[in-house]
The first five atom37 places (N, CA, C, CB, O) and aatype in JSON, in Angstrom:
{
  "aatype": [20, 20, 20, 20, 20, 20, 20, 20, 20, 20, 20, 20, 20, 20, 20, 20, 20, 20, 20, 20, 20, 20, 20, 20, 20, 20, 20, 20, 20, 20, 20, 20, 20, 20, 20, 20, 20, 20, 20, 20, 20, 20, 20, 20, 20, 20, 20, 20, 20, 20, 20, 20, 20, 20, 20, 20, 20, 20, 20, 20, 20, 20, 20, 20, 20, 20, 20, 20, 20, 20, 20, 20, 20, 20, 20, 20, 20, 20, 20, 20, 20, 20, 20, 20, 20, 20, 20, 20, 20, 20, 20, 20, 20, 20, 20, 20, 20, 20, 20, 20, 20, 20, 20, 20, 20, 20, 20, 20, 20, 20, 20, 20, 20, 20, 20, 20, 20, 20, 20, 20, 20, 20, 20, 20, 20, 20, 20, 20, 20, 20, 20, 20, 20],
  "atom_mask": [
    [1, 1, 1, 1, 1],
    [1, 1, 1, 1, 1],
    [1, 1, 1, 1, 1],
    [1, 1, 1, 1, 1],
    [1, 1, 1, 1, 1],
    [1, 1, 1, 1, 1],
    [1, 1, 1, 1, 1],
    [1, 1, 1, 1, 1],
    [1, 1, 1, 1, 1],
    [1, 1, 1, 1, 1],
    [1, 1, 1, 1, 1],
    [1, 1, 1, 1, 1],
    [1, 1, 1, 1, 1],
    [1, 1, 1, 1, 1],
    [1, 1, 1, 1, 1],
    [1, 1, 1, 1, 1],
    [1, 1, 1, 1, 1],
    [1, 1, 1, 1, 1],
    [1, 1, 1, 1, 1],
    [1, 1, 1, 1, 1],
    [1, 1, 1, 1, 1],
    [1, 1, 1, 1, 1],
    [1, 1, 1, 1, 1],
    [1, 1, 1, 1, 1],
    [1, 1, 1, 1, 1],
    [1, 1, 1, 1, 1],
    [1, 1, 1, 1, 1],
    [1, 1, 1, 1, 1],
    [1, 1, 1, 1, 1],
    [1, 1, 1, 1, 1],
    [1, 1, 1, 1, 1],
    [1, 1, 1, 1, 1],
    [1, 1, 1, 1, 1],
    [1, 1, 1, 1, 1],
    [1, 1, 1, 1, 1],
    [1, 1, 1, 1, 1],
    [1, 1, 1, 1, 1],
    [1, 1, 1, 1, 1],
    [1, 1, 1, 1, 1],
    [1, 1, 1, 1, 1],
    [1, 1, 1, 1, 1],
    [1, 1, 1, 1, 1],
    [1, 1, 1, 1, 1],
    [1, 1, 1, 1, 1],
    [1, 1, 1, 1, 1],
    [1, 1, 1, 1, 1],
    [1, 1, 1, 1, 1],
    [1, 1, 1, 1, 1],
    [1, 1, 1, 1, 1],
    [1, 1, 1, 1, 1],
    [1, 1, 1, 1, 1],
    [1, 1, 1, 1, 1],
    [1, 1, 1, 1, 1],
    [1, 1, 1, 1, 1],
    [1, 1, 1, 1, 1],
    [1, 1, 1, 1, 1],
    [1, 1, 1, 1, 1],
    [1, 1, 1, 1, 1],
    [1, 1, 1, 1, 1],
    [1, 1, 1, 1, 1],
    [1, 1, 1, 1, 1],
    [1, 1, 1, 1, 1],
    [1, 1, 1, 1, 1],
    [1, 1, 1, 1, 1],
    [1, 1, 1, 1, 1],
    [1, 1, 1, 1, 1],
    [1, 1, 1, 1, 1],
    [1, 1, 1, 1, 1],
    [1, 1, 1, 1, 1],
    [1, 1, 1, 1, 1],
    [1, 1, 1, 1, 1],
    [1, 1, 1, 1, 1],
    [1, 1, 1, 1, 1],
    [1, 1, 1, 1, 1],
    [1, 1, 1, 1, 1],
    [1, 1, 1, 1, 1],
    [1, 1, 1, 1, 1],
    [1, 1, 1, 1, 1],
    [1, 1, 1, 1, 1],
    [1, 1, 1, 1, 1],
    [1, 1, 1, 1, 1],
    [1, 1, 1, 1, 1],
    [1, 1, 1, 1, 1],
    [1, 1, 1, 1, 1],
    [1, 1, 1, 1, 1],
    [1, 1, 1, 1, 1],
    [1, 1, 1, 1, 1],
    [1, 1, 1, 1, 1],
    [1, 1, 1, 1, 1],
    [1, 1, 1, 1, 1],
    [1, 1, 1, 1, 1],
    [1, 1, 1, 1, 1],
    [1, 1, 1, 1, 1],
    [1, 1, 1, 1, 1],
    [1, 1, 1, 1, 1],
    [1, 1, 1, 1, 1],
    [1, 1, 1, 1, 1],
    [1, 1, 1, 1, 1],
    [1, 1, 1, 1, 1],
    [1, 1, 1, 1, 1],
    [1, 1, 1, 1, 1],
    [1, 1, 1, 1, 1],
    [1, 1, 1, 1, 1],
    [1, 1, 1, 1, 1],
    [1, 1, 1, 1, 1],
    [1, 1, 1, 1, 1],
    [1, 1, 1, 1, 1],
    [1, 1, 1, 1, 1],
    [1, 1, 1, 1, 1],
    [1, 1, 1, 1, 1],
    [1, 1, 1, 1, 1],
    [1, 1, 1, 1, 1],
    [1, 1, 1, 1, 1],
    [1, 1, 1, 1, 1],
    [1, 1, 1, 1, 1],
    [1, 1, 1, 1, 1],
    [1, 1, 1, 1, 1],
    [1, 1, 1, 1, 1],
    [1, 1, 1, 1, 1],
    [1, 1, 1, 1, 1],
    [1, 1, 1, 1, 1],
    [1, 1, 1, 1, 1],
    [1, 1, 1, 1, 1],
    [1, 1, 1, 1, 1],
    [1, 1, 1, 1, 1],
    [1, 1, 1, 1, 1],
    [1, 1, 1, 1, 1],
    [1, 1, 1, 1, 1],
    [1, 1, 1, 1, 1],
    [1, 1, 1, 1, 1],
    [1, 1, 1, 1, 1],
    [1, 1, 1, 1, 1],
    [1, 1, 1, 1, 1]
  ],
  "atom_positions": [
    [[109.54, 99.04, 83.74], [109.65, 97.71, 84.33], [108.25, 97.14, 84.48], [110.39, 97.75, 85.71], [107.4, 97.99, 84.73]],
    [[107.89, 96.05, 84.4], [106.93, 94.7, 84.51], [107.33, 93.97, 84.19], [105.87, 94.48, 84.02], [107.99, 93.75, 83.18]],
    [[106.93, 93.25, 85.2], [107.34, 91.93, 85.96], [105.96, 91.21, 86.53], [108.45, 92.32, 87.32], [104.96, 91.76, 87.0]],
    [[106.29, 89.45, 86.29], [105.24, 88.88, 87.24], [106.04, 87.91, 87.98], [103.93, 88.18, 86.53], [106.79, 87.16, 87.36]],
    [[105.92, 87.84, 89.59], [106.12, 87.71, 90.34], [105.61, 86.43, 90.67], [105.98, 88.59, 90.77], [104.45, 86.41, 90.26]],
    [[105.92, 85.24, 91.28], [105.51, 83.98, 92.1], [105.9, 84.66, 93.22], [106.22, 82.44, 91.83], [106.84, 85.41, 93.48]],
    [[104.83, 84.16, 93.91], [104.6, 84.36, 95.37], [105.55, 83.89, 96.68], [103.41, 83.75, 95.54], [105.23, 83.04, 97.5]],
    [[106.24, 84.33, 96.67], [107.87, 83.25, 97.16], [108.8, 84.59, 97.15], [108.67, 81.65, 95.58], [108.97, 85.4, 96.24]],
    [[109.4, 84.56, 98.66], [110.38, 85.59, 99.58], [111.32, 85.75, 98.78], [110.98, 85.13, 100.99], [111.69, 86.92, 98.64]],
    [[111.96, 84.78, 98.08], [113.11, 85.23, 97.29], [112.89, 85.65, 96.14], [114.0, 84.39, 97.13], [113.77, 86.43, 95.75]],
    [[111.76, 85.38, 95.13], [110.98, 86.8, 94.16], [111.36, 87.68, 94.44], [109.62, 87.21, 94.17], [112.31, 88.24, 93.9]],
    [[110.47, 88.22, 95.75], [110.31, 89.59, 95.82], [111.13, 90.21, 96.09], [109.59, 89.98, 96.43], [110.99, 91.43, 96.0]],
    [[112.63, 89.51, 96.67], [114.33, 89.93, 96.56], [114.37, 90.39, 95.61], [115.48, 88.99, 96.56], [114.35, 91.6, 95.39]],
    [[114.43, 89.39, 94.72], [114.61, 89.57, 93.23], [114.08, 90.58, 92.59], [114.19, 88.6, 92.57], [114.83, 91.48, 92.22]],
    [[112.94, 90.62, 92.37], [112.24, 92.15, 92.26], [112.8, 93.28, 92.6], [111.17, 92.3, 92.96], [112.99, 94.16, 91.76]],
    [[113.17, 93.42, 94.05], [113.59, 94.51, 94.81], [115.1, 94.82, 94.3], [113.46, 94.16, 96.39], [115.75, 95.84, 94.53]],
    [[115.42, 93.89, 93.69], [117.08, 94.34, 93.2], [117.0, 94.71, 91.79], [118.34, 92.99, 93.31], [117.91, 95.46, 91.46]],
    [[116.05, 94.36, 90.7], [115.57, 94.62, 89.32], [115.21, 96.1, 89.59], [114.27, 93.6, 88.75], [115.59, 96.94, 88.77]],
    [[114.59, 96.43, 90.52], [113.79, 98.01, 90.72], [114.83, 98.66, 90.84], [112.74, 98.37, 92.01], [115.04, 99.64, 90.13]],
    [[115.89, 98.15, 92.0], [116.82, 99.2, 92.07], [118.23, 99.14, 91.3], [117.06, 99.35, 93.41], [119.2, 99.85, 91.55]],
    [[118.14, 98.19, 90.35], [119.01, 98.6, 89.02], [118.03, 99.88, 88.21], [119.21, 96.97, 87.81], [118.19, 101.07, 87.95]],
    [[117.03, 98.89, 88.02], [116.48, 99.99, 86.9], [116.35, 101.59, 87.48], [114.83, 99.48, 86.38], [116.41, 102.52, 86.68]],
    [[116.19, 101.77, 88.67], [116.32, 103.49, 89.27], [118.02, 103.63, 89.16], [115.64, 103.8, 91.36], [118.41, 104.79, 89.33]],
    [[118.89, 102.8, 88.94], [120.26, 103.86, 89.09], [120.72, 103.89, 87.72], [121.64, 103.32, 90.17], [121.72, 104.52, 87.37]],
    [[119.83, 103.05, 86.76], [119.98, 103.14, 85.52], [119.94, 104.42, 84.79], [119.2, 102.4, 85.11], [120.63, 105.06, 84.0]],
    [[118.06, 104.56, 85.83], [117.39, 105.88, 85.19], [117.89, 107.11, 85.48], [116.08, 106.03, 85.53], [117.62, 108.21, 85.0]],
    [[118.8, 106.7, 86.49], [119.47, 108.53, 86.89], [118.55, 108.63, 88.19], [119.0, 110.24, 85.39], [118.56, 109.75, 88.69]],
    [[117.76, 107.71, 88.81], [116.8, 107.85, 90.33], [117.88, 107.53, 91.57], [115.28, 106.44, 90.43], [117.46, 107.26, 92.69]],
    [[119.34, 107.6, 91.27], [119.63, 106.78, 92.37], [119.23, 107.72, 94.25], [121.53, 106.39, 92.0], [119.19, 107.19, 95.36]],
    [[119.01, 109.08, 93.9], [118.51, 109.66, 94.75], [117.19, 108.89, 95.9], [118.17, 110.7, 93.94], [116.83, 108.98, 97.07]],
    [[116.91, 108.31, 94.94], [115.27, 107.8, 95.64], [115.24, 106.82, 95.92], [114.05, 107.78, 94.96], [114.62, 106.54, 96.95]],
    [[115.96, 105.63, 95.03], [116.03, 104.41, 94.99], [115.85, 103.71, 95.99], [116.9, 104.14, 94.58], [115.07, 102.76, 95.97]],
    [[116.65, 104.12, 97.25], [116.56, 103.23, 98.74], [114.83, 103.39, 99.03], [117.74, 104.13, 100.34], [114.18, 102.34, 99.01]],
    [[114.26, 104.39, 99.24], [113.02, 104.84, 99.7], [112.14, 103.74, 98.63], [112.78, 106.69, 99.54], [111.63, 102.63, 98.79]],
    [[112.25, 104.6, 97.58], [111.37, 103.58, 96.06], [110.98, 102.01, 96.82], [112.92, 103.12, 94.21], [109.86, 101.63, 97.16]],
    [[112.11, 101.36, 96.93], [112.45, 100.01, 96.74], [111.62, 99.27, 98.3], [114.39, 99.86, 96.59], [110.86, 98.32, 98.48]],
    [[112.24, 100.23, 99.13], [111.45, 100.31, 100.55], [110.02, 100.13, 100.34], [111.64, 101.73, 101.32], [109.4, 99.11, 100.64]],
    [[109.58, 101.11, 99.85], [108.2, 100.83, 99.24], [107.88, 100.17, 98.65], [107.73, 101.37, 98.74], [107.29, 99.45, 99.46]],
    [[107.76, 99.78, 97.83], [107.96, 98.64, 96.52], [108.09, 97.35, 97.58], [109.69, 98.91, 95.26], [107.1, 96.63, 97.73]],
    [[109.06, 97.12, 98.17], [109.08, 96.02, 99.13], [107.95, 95.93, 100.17], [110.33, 96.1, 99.83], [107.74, 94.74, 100.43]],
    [[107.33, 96.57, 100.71], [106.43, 96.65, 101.45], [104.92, 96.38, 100.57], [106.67, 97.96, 102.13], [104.11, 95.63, 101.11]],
    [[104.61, 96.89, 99.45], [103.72, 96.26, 98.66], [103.92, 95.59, 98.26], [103.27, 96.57, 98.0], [102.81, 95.11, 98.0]],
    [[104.7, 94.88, 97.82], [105.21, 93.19, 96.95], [104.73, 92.19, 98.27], [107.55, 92.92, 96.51], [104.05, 91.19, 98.03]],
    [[105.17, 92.56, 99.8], [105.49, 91.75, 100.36], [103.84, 92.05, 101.36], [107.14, 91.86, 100.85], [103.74, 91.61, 102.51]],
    [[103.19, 92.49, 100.98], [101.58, 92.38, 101.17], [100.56, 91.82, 100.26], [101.09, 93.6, 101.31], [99.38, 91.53, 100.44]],
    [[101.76, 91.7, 98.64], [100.51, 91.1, 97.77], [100.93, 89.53, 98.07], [100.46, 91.6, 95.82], [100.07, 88.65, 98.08]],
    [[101.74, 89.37, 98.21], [102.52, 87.92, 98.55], [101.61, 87.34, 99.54], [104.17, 88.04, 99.23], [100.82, 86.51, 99.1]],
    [[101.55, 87.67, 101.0], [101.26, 87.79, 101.92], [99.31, 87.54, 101.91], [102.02, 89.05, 102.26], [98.56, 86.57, 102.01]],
    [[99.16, 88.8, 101.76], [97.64, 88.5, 101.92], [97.21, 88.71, 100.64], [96.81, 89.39, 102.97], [96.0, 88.49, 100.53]],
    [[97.81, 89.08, 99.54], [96.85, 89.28, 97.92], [97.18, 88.19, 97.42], [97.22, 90.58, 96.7], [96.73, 88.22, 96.28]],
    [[97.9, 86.85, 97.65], [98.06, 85.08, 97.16], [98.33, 84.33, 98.2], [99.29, 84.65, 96.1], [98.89, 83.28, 97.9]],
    [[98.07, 84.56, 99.7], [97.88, 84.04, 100.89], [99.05, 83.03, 100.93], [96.45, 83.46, 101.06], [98.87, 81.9, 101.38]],
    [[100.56, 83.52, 100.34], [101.57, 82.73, 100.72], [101.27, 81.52, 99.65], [101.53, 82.37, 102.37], [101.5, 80.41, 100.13]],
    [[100.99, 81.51, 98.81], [100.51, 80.37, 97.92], [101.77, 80.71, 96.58], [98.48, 80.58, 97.38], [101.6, 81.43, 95.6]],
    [[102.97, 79.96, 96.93], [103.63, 80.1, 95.42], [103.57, 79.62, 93.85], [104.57, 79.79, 95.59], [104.25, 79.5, 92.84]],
    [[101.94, 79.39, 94.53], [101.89, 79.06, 92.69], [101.04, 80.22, 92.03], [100.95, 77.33, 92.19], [100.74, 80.18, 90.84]],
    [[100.76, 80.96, 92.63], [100.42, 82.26, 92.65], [101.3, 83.38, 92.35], [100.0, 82.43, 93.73], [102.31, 83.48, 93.05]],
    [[101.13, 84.17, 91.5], [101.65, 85.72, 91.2], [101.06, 86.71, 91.52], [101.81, 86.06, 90.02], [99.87, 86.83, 91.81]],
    [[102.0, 87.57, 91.48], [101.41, 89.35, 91.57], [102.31, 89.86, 90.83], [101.38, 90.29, 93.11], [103.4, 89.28, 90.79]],
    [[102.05, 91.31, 89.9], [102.33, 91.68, 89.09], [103.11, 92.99, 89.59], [101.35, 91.63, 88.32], [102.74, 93.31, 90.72]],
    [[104.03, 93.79, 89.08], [104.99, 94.82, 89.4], [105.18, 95.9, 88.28], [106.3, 94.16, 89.69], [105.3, 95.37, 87.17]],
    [[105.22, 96.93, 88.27], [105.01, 97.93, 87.02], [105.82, 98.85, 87.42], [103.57, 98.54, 86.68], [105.94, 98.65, 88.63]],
    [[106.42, 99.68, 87.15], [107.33, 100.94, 87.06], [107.41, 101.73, 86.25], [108.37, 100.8, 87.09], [108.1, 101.35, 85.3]],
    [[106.92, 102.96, 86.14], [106.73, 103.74, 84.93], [107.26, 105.31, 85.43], [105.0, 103.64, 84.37], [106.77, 105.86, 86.42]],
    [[107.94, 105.71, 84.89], [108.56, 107.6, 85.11], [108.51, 108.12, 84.22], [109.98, 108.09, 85.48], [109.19, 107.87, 83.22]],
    [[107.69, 109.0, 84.31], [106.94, 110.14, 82.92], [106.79, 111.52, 83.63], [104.99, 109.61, 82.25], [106.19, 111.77, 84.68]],
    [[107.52, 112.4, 82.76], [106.78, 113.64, 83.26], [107.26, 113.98, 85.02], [104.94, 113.27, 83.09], [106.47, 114.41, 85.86]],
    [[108.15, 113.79, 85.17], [108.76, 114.18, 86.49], [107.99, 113.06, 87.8], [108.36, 116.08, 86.75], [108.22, 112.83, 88.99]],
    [[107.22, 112.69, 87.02], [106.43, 110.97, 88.52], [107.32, 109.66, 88.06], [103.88, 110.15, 88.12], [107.86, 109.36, 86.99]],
    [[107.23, 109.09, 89.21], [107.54, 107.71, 89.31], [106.1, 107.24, 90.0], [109.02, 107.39, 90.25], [105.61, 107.72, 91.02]],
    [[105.47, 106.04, 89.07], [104.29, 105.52, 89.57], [104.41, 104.1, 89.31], [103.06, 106.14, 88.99], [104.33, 103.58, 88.2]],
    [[104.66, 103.34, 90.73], [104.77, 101.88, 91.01], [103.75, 101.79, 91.09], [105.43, 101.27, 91.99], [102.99, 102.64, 91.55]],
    [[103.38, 100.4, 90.53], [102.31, 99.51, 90.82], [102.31, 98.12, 91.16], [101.63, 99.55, 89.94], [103.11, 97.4, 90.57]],
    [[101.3, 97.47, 92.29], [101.67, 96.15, 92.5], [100.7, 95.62, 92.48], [102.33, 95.81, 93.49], [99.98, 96.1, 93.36]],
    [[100.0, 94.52, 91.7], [98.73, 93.97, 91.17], [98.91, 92.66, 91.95], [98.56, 93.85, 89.41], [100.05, 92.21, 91.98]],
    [[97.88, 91.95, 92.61], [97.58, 90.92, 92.83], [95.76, 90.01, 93.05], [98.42, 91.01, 93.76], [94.73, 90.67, 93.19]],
    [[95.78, 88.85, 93.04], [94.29, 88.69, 92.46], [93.49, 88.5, 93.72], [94.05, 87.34, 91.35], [92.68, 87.58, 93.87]],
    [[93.78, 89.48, 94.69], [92.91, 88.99, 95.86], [92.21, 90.77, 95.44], [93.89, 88.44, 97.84], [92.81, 91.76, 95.01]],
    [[90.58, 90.53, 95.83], [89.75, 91.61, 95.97], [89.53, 92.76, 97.23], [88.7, 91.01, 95.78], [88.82, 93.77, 97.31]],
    [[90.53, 92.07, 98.21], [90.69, 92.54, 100.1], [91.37, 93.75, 99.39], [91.94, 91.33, 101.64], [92.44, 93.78, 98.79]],
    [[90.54, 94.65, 99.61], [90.95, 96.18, 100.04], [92.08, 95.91, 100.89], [89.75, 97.11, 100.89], [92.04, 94.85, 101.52]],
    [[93.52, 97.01, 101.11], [94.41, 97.21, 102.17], [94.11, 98.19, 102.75], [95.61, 97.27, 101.92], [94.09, 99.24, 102.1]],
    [[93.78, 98.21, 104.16], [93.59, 99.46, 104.7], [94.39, 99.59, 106.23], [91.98, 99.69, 104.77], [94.55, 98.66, 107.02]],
    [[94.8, 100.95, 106.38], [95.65, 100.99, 107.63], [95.04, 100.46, 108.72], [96.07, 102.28, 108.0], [93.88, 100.79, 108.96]],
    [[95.74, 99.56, 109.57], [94.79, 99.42, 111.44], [96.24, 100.2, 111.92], [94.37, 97.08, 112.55], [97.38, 100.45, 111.52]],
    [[95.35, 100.39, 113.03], [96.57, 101.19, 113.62], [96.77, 99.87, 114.57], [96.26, 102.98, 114.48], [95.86, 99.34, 115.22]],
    [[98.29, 99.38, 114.54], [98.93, 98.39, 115.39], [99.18, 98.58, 116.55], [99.93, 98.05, 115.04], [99.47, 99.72, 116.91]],
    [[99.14, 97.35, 117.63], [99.41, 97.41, 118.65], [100.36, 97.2, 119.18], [98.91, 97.09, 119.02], [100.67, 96.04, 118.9]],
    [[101.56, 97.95, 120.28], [102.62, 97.72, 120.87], [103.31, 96.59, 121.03], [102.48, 98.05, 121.72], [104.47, 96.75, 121.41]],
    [[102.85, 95.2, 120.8], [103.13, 94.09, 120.81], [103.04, 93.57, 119.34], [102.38, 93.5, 121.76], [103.85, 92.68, 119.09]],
    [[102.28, 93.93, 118.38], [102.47, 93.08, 117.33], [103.62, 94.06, 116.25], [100.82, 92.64, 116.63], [103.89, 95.24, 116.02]],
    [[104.02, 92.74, 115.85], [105.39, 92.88, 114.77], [104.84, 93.67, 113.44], [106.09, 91.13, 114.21], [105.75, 94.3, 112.9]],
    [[103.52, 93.77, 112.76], [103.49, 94.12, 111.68], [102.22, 95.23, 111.79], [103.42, 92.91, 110.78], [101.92, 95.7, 112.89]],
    [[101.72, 95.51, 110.92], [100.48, 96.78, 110.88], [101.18, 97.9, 110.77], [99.44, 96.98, 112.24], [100.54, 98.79, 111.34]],
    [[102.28, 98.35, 110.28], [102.85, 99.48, 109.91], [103.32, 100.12, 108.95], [103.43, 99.56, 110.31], [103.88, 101.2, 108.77]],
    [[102.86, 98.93, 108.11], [103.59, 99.21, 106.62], [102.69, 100.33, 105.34], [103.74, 97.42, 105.84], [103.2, 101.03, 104.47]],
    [[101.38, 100.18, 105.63], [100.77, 101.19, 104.95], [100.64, 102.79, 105.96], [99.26, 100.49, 104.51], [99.85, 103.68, 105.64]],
    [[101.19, 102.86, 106.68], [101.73, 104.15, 107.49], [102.57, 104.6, 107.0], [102.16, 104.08, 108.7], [102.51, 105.72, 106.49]],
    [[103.97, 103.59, 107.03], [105.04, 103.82, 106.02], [105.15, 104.14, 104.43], [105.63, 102.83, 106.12], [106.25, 104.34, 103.93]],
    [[103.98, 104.18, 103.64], [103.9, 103.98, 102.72], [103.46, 105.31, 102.39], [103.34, 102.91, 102.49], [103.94, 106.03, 101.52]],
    [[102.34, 105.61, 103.29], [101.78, 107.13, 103.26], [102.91, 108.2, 103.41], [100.69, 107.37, 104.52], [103.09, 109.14, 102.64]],
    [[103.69, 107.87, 104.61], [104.49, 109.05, 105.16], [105.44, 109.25, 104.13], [105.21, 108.84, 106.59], [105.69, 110.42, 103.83]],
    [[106.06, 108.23, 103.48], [107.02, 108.68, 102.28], [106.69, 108.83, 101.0], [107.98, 107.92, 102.13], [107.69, 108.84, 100.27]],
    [[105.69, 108.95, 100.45], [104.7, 109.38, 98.93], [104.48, 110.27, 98.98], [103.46, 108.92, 98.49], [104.42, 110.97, 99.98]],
    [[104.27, 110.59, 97.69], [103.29, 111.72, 97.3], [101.83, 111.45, 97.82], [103.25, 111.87, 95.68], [101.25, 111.96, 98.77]],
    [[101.4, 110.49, 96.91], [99.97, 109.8, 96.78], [100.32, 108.75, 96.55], [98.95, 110.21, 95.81], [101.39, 108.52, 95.99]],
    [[98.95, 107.24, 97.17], [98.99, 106.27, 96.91], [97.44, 105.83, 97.0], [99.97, 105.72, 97.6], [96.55, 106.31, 97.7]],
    [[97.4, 104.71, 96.02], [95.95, 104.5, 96.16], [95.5, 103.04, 96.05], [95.24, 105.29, 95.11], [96.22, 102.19, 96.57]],
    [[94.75, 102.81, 95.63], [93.96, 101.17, 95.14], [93.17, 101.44, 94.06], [92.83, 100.37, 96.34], [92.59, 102.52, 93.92]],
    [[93.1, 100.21, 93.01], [91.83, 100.01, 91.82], [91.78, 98.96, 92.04], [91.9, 100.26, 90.25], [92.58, 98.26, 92.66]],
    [[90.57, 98.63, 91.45], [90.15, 97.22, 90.76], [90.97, 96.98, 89.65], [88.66, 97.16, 90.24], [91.26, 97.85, 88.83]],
    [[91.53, 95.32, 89.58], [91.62, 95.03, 87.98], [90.91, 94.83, 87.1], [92.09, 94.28, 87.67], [89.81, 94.32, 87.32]],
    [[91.31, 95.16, 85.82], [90.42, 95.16, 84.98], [91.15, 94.5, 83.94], [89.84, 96.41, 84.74], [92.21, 94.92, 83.47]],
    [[90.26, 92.98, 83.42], [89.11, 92.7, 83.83], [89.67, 91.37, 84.86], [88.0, 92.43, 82.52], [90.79, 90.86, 84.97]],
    [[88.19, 91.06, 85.64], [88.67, 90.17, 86.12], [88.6, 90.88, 87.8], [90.05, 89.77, 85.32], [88.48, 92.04, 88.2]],
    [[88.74, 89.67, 88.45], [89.46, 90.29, 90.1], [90.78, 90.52, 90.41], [89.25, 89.38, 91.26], [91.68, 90.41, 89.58]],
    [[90.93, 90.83, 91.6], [92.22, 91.89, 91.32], [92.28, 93.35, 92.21], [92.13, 92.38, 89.61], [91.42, 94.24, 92.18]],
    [[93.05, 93.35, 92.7], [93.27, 95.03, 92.91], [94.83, 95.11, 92.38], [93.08, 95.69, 94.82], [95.59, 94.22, 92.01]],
    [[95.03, 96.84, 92.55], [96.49, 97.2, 92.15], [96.8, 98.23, 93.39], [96.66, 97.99, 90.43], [95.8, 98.9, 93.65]],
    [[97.71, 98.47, 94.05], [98.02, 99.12, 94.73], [98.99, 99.72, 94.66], [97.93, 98.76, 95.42], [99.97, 99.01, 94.87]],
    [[99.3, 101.16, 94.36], [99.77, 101.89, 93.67], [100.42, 102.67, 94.41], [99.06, 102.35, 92.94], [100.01, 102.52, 95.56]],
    [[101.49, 103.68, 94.35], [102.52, 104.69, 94.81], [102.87, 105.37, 93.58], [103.81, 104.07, 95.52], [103.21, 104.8, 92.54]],
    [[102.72, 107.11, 93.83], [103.75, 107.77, 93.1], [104.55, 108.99, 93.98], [103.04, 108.37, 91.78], [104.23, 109.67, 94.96]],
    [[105.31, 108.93, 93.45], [106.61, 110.24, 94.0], [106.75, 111.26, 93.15], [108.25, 109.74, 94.12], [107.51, 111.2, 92.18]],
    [[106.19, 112.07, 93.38], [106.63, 113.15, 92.5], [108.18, 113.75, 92.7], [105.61, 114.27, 92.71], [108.55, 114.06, 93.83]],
    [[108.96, 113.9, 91.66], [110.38, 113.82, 91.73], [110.37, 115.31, 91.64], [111.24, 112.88, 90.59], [111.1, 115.8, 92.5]],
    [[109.64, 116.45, 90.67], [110.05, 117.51, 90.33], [109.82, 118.16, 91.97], [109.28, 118.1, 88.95], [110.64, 118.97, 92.4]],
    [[108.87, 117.82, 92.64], [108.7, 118.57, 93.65], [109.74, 118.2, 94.91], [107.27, 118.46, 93.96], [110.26, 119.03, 95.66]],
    [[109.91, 116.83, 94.95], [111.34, 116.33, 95.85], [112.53, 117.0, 95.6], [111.79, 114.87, 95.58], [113.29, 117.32, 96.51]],
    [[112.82, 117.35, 93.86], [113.84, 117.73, 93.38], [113.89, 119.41, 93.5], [113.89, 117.13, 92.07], [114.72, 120.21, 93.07]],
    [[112.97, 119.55, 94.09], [112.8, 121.68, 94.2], [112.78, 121.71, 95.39], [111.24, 122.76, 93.59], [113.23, 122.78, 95.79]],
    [[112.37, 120.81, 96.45], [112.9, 120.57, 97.9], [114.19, 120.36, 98.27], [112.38, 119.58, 98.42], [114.64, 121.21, 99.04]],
    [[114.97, 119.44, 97.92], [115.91, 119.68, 97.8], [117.08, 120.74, 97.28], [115.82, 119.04, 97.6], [118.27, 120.46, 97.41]]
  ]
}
């Protein structure tokens, strides 16, 4: 899967329901809720602060499963590093890259190339979920 995305709430619906066809397609339906969870939580940060709510703006979406990984990616053209704050009892948001950690394998950030840009990335390793189970 790739996809480019306009910056607009009902996209990233949209998106979020393309991802989780394509995982029950692939035989992921195991993961799919979690996947998509995730996937939604980075779509809805590049939206957010990687095109500052600007729908004439995109961010980009990738899905690739090779080799027992699933490695999402979500590209958008802002250069702001995401990094965890730890949130306060009163505010509604700051939890989502907590969430993101606790259910991955690994997740990370690059630069795009070329150009500005970061990508913010998730993979799941399935063979090791799948031997846990």
């Amino acid at each position: 899967m790739a996809t480019e995305i306009p910056a607009q709430a009902e996209a990233v619906a949209g998106a979020r329901h393309q991802l989780g066809t394509l995982l029950e397609r692939s035989g992921l339906s195991e993961c799919a809720d979690m996947v998509m969870l995730v996937t939604q939580e980075l779509m809805v940060n590049a939206m957010v602060h990687g095109c500052g709510n600007k729908p004439a703006l995109r961010f980009a979406v990738r899905a690739t499963h090779e080799h027992g990984c699933l490695r999402v990616e979500v590209e958008d053209p802002s250069i702001e590093q995401p990094h965890p704050r730890p949130p306060s009892a009163d505010e509604e948001g700051g939890r989502g890259l907590y969430l993101v950690d606790s259910l991955v394998t690994r997740w990370g950030t690059e630069r795009s190339a070329p150009g500005p840009g970061k990508t913010v990335w998730f993979e799941l390793d399935l063979v090791a979920e799948e031997a846990a189970s």
